[in-house]
Coordinates of N, CA and C in Angstrom, one line a residue:
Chain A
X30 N -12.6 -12.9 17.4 CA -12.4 -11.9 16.4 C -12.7 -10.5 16.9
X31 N -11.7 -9.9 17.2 CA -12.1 -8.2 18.1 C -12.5 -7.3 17.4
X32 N -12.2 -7.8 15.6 CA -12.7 -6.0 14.7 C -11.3 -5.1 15.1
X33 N -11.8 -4.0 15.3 CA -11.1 -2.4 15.5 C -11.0 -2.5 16.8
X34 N -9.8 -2.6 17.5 CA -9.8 -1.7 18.8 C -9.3 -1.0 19.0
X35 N -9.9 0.0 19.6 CA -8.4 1.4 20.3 C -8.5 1.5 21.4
X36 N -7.2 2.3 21.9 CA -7.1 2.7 22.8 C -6.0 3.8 23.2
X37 N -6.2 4.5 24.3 CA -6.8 4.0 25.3 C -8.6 4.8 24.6
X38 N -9.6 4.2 26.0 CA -10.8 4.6 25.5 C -11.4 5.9 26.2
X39 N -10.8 6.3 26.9 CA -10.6 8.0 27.8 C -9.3 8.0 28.0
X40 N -9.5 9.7 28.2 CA -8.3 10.5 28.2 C -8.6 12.0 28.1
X41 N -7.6 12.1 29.5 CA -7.8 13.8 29.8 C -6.2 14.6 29.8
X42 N -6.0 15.5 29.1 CA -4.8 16.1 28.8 C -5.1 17.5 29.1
X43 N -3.5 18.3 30.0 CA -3.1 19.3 29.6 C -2.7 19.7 28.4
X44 N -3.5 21.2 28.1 CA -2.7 21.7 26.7 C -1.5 21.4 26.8
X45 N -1.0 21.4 25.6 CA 0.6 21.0 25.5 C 1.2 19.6 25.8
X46 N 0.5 19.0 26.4 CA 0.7 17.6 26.4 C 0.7 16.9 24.8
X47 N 1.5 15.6 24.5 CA 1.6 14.6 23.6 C 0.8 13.6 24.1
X48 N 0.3 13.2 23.1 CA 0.1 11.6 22.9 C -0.6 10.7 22.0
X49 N -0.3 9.3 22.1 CA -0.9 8.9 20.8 C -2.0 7.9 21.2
X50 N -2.9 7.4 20.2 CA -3.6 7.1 20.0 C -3.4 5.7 19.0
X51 N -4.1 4.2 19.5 CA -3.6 3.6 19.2 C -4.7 2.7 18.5
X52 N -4.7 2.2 17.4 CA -5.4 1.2 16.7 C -5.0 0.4 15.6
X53 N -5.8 -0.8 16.5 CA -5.5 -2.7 15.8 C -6.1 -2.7 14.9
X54 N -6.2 -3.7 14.0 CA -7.9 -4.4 13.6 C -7.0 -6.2 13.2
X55 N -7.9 -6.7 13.3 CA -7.2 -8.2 12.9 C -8.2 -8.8 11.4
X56 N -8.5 -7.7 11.0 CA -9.5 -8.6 10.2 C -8.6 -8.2 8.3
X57 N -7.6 -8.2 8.8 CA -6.4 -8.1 7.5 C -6.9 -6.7 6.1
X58 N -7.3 -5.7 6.7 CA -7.8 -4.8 6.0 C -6.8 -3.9 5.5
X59 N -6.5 -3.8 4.4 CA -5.8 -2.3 3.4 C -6.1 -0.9 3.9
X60 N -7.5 -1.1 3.8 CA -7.4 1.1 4.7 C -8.0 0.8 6.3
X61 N -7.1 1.8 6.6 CA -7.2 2.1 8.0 C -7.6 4.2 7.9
X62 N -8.3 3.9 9.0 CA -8.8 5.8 8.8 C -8.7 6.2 10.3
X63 N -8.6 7.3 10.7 CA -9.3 8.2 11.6 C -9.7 9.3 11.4
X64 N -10.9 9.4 12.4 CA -12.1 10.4 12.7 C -12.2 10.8 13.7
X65 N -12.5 12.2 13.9 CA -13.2 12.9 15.0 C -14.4 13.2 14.7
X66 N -15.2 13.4 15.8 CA -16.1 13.8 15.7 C -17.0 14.5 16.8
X67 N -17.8 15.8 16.5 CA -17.8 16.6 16.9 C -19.5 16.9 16.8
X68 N -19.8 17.2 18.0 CA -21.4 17.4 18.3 C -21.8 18.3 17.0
X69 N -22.9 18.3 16.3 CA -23.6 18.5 14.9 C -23.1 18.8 14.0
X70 N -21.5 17.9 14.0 CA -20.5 18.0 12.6 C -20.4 16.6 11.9
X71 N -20.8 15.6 12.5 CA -20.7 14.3 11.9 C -19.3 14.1 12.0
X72 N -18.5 13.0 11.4 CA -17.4 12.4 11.5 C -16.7 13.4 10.5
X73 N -15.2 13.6 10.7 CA -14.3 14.3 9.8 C -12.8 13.7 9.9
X74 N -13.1 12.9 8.7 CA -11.8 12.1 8.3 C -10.3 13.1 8.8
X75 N -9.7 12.7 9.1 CA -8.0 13.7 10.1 C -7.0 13.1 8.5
X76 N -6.8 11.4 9.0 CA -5.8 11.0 7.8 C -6.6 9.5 7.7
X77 N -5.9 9.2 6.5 CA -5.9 7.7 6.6 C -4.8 7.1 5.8
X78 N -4.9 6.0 5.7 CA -3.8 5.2 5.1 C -4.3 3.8 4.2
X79 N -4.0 3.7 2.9 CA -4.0 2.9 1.8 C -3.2 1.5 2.4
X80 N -2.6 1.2 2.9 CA -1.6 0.4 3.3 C -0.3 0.5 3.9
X81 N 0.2 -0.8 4.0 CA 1.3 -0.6 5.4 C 2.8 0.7 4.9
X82 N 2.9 1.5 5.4 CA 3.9 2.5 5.3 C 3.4 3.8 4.6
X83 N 2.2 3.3 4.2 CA 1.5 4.8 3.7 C 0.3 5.4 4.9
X84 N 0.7 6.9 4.0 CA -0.7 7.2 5.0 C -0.9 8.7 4.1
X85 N -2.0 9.6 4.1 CA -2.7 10.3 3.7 C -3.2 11.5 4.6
X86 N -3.5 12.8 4.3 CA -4.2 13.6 4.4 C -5.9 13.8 4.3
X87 N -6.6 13.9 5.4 CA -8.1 13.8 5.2 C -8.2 15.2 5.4
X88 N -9.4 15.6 5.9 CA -10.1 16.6 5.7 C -9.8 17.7 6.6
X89 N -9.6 17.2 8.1 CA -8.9 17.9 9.1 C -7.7 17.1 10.2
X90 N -6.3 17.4 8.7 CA -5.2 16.9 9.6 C -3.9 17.6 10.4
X91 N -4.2 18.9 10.3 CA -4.0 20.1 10.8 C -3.7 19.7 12.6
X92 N -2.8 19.1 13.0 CA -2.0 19.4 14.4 C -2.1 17.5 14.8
X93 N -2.5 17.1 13.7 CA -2.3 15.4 13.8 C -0.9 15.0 13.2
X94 N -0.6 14.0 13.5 CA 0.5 12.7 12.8 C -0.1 11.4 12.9
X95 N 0.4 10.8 11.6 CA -0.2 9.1 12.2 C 1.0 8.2 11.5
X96 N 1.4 6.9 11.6 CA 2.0 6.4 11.2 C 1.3 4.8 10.9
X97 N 1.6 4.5 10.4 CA 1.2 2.5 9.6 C 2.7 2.3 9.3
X98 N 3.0 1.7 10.5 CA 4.6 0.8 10.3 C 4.3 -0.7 10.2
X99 N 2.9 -1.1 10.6 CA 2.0 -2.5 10.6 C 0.6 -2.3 10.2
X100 N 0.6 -3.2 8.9 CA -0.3 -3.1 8.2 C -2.0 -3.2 9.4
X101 N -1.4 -3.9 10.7 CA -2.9 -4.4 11.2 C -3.1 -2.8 12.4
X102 N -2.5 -1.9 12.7 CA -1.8 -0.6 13.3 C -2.2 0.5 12.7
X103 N -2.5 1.3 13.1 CA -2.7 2.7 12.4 C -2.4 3.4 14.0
X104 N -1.4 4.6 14.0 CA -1.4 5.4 15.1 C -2.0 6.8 15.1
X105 N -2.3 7.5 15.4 CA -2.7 8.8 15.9 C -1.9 9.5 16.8
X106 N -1.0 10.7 16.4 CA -0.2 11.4 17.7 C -1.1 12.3 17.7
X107 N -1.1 13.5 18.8 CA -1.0 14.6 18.9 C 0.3 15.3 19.3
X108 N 0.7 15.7 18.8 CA 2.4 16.3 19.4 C 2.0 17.5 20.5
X109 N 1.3 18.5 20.5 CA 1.0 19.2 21.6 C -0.6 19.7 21.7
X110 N -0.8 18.7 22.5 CA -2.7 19.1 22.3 C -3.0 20.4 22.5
X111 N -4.2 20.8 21.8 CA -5.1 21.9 22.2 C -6.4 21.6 22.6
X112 N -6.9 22.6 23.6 CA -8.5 22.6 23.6 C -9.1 21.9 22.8
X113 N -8.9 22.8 21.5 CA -10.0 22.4 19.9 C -10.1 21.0 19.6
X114 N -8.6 20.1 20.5 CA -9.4 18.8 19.7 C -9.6 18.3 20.6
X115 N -10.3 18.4 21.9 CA -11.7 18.1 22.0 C -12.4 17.2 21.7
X116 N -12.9 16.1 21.8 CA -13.4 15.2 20.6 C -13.6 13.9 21.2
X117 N -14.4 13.0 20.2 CA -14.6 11.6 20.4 C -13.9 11.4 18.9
X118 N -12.8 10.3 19.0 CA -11.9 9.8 17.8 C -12.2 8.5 17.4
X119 N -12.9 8.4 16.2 CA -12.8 6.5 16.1 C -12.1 6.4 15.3
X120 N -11.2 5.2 14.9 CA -10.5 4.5 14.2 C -11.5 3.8 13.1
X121 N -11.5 3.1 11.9 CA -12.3 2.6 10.6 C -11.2 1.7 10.1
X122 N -11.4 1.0 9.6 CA -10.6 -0.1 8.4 C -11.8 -0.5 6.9
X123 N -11.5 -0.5 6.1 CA -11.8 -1.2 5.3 C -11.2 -2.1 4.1
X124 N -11.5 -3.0 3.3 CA -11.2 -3.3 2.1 C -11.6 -2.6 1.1
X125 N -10.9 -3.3 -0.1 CA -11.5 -2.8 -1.5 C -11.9 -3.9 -2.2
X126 N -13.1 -3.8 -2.8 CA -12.9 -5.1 -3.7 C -13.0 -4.7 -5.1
X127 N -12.1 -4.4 -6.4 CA -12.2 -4.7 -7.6 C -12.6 -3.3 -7.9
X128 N -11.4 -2.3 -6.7 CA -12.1 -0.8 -6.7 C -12.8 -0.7 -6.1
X129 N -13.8 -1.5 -6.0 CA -15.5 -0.4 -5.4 C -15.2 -0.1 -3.9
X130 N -15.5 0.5 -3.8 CA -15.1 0.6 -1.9 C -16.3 0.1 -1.3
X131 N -16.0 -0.4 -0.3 CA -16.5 -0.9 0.8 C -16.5 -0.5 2.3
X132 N -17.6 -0.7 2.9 CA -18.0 -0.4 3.9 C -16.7 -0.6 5.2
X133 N -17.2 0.5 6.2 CA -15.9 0.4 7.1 C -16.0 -0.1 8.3
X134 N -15.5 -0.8 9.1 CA -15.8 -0.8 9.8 C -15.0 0.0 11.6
X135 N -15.6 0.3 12.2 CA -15.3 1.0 13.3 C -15.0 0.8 14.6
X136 N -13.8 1.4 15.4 CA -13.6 0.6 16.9 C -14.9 1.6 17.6
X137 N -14.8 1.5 18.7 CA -15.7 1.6 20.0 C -15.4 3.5 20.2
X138 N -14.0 4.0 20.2 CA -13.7 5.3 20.1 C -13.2 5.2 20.9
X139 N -12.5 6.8 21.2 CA -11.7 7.1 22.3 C -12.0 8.7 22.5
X140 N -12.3 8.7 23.8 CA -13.0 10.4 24.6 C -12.0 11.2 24.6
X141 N -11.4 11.9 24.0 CA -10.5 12.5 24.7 C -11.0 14.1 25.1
X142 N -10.3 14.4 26.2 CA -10.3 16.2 27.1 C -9.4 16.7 27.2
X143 N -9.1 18.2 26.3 CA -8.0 18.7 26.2 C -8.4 20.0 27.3
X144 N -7.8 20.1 28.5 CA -7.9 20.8 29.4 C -7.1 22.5 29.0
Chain B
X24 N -20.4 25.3 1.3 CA -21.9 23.8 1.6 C -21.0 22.7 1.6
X25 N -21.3 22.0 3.1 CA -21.3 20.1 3.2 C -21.4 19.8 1.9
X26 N -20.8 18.8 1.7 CA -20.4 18.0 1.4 C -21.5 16.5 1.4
X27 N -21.8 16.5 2.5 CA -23.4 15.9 2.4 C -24.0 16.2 3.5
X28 N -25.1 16.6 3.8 CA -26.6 17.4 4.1 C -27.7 16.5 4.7
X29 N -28.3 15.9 5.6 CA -28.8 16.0 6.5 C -29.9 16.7 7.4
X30 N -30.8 16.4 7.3 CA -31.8 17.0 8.6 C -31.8 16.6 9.7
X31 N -31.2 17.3 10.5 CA -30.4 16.9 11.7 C -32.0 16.3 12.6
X32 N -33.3 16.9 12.9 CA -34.3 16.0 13.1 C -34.4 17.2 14.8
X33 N -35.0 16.6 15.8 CA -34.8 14.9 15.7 C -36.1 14.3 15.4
X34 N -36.2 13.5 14.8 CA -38.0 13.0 14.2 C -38.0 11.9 15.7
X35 N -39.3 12.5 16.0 CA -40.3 11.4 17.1 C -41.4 10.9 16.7
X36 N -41.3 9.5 16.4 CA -42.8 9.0 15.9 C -42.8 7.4 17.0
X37 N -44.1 7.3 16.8 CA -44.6 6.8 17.4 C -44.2 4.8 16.8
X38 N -44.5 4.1 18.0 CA -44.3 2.7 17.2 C -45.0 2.6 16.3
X39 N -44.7 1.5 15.5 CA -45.1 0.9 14.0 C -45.3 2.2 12.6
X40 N -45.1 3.5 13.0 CA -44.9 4.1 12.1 C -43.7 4.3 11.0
X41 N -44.0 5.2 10.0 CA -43.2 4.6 8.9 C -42.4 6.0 9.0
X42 N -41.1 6.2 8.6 CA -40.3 7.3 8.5 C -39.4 7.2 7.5
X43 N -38.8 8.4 6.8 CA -38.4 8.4 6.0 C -37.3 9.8 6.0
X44 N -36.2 9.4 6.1 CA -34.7 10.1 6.2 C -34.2 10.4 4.4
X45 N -34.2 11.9 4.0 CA -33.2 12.1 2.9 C -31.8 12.6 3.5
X46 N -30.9 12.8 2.4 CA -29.7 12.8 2.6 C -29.6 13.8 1.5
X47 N -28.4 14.7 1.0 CA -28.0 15.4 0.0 C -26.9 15.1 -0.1
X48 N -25.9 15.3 -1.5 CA -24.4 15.1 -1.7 C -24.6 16.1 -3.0
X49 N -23.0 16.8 -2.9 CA -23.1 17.7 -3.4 C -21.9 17.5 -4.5
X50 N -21.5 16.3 -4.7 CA -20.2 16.0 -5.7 C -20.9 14.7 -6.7
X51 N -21.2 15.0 -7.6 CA -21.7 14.5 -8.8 C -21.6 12.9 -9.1
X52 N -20.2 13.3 -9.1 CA -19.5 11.9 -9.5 C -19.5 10.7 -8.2
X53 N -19.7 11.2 -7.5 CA -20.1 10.2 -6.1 C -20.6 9.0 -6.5
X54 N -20.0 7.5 -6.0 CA -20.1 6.4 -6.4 C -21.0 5.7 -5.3
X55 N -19.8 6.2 -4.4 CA -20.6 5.1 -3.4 C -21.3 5.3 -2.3
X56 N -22.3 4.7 -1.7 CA -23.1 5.2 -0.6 C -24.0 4.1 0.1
X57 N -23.9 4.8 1.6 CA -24.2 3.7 2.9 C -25.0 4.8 3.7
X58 N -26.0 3.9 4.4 CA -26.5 4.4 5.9 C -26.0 3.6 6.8
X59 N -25.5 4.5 7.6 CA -25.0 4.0 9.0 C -26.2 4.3 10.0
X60 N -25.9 3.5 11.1 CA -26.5 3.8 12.4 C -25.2 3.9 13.8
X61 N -26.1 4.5 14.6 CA -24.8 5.2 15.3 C -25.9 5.2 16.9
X62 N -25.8 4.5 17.9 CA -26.2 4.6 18.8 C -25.8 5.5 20.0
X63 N -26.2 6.4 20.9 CA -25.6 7.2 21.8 C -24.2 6.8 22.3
X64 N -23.4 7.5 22.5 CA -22.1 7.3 22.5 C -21.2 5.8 22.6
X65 N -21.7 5.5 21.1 CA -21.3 4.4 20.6 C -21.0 4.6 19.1
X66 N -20.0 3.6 18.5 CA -19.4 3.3 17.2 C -20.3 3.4 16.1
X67 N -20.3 4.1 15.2 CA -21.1 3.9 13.6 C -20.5 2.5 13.3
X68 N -22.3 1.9 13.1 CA -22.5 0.5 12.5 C -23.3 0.7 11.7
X69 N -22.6 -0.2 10.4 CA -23.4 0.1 9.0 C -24.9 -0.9 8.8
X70 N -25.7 0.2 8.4 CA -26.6 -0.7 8.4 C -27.0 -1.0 6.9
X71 N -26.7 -0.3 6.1 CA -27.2 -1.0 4.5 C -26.2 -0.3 3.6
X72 N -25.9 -1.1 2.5 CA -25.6 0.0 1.7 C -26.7 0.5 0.3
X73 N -26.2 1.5 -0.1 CA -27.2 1.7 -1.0 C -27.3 1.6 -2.6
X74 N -27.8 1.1 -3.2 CA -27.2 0.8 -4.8 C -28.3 1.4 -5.8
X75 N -27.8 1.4 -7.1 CA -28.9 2.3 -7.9 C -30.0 2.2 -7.9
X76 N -30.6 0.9 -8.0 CA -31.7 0.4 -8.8 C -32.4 0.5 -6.9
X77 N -32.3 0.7 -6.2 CA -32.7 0.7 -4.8 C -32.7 -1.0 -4.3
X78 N -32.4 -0.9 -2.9 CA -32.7 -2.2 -2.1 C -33.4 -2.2 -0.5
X79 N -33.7 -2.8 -0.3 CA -34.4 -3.6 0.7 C -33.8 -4.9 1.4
X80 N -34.0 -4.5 3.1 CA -33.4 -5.0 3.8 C -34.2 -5.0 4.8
X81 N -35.2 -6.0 4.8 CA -36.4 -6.0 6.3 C -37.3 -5.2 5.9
X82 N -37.1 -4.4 6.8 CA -38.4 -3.3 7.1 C -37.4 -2.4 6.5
X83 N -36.3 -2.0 6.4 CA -35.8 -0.7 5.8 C -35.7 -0.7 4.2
X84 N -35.4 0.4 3.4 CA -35.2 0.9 2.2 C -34.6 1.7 2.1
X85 N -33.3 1.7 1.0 CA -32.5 2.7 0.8 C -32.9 2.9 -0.4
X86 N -32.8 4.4 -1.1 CA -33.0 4.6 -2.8 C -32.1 6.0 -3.0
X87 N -32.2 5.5 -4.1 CA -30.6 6.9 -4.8 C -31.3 7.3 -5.8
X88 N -31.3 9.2 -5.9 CA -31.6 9.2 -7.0 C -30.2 10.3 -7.3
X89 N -29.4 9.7 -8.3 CA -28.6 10.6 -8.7 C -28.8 12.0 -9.4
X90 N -29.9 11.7 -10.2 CA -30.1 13.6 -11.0 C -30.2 14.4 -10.0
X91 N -31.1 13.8 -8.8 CA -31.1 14.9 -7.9 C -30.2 14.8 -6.3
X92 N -29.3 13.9 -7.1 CA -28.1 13.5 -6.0 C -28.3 13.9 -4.2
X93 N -29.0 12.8 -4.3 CA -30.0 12.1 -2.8 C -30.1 11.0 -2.4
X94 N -30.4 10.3 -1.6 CA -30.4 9.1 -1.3 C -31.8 9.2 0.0
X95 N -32.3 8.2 0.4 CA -33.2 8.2 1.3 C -33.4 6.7 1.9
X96 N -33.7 7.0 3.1 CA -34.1 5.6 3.9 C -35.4 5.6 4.8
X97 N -35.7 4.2 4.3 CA -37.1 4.5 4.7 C -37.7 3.3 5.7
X98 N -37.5 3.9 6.6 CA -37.9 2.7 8.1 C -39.9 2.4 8.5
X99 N -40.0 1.0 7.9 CA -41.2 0.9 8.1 C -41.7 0.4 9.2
X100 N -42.8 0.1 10.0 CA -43.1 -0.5 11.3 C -42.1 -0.1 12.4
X101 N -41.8 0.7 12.7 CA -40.3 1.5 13.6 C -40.7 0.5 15.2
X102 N -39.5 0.4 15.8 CA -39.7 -0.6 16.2 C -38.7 0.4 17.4
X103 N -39.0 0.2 18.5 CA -38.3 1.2 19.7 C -36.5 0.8 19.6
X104 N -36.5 -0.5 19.3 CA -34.9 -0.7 19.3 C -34.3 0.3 18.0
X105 N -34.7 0.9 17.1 CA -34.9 1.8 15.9 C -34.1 3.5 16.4
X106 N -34.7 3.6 17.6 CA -33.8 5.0 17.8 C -32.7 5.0 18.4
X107 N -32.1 6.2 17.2 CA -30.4 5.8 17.1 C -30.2 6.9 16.2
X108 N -29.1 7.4 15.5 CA -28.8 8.4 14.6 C -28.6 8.0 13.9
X109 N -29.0 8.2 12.4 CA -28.7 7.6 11.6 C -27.8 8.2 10.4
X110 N -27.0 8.0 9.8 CA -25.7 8.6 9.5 C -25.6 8.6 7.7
X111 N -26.0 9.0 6.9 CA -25.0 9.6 5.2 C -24.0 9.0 5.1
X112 N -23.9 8.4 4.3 CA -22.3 8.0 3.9 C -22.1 8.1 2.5
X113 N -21.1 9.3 1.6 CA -21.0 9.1 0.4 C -19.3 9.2 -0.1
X114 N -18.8 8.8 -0.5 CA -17.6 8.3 -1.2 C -16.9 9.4 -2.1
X115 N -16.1 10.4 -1.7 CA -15.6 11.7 -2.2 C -14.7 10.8 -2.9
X116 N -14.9 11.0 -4.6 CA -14.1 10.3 -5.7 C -12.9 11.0 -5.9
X117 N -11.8 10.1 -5.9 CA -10.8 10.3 -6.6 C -9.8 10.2 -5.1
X118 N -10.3 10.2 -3.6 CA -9.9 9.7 -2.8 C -9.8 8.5 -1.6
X119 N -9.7 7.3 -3.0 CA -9.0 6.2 -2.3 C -10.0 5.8 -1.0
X120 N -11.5 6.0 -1.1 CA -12.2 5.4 -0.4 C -12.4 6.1 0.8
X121 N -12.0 7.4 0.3 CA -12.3 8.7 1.3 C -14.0 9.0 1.3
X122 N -14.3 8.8 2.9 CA -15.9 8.6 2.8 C -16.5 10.2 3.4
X123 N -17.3 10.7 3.4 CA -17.9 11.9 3.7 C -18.8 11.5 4.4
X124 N -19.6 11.9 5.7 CA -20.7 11.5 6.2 C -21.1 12.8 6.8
X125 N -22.4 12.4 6.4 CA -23.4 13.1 7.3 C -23.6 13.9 8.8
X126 N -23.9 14.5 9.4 CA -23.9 15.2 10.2 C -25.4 14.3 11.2
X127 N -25.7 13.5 10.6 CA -27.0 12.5 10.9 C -28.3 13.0 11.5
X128 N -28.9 12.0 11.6 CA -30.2 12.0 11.8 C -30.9 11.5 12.5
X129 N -31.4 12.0 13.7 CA -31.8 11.6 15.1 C -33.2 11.2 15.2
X130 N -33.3 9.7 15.5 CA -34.8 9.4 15.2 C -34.9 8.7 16.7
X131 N -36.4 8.7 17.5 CA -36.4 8.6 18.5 C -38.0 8.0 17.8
X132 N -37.8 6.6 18.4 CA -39.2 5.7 18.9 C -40.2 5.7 19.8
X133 N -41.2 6.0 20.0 CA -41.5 6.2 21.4 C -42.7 5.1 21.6
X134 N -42.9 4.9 22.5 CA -43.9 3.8 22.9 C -45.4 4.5 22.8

């Protein structure tokens, strides 16, 4: 049973470079999220997604795309990186049970260096 | 103002002492809430969640007080495996399980 994985787990980019960012989970979960996070900002939700073909606006989704074409999938593009995102990005999944939300669980992350 | 608040720390105490982490949230209606732990560049792993009436899990204690919309955890006998950041987690309502976390809290064990 692997949980969350992403990848890749580093990555160093020129400005203006693309690329995506990719995460599994096998544990048949409804929300899938991403986060950056940023030395004494804590985690900041980008998007997330309710289930398979949806997806959502979080708190900083400003130069992101993400797509859920598979419910067990959640993507992350960057269409043309900048510096600013900079960052360690983890992926999250969780359930719901009966409404209440529940706890998330997390991949390992991904380093990325926007040169 | 965050969203939820945090004393970034870092608290150094010594083994077997007792510490105690508040949190703030600043949205009323907030339902739900968790402490995470978060090891140096590693994944947030949850370590309790927190519920009204307060709970207990080992040596730790979570407690909520909503009038003064706070939450706190309270690590007894600290044990060197213990330092690690410890992370807010509260539940911004009306978004589908959209969680807010803390900016955390750096607790370092020392021998």
């Amino acid at each position: 049973n692997a949980g969350v994985t992403q990848t890749p787990k580093f990555r160093v980019l020129k400005t203006g470079q693309s690329m995506t960012l990719l995460c599994a989970q096998d544990m048949n979960h409804e929300y899938m999220y991403w986060y950056r996070q940023d030395p004494g900002m804590g985690l900041r939700l980008i998007h997330y997604s309710v289930g398979e073909g949806t997806t959502a606006k979080g708190e900083v989704p400003d130069g992101y795309n993400v797509s859920r074409l598979k419910k067990q999938n959640f993507l992350l593009g960057l269409e043309s990186a900048a510096p600013s995102q900079t960052s360690v990005y983890f992926c999250a999944s969780s359930y719901i049970i009966g409404g209440a939300d529940q706890p998330q669980h997390f991949g390992d992350g991904t380093r990325l260096s926007i040169l | 103002r965050k969203e939820v608040e945090q004393d970034p720390g870092p608290f150094n105490v010594p083994e077997g002492a007792t510490v105690a982490f508040n949190c703030t949230y600043s949205n009323s209606a907030s339902q739900s809430f968790f402490w995470y732990r978060q090891d140096c560049r590693k994944e947030p792993k949850l370590l309790m969640s927190v519920y009204s009436s307060g709970n207990e899990d080992g040596r730790f204690t979570a407690q909520l007080n909503r009038a003064s919309q706070y939450i706190s955890l309270l690590i007894r006998d600290s044990k060197l495996s213990d330092s690690a950041t410890y992370l807010c987690v509260v539940n911004s309502v009306g978004r589908n399980n959209d969680m807010r976390f803390g900016a955390g809290t750096r607790l370092t064990v020392k021998p």
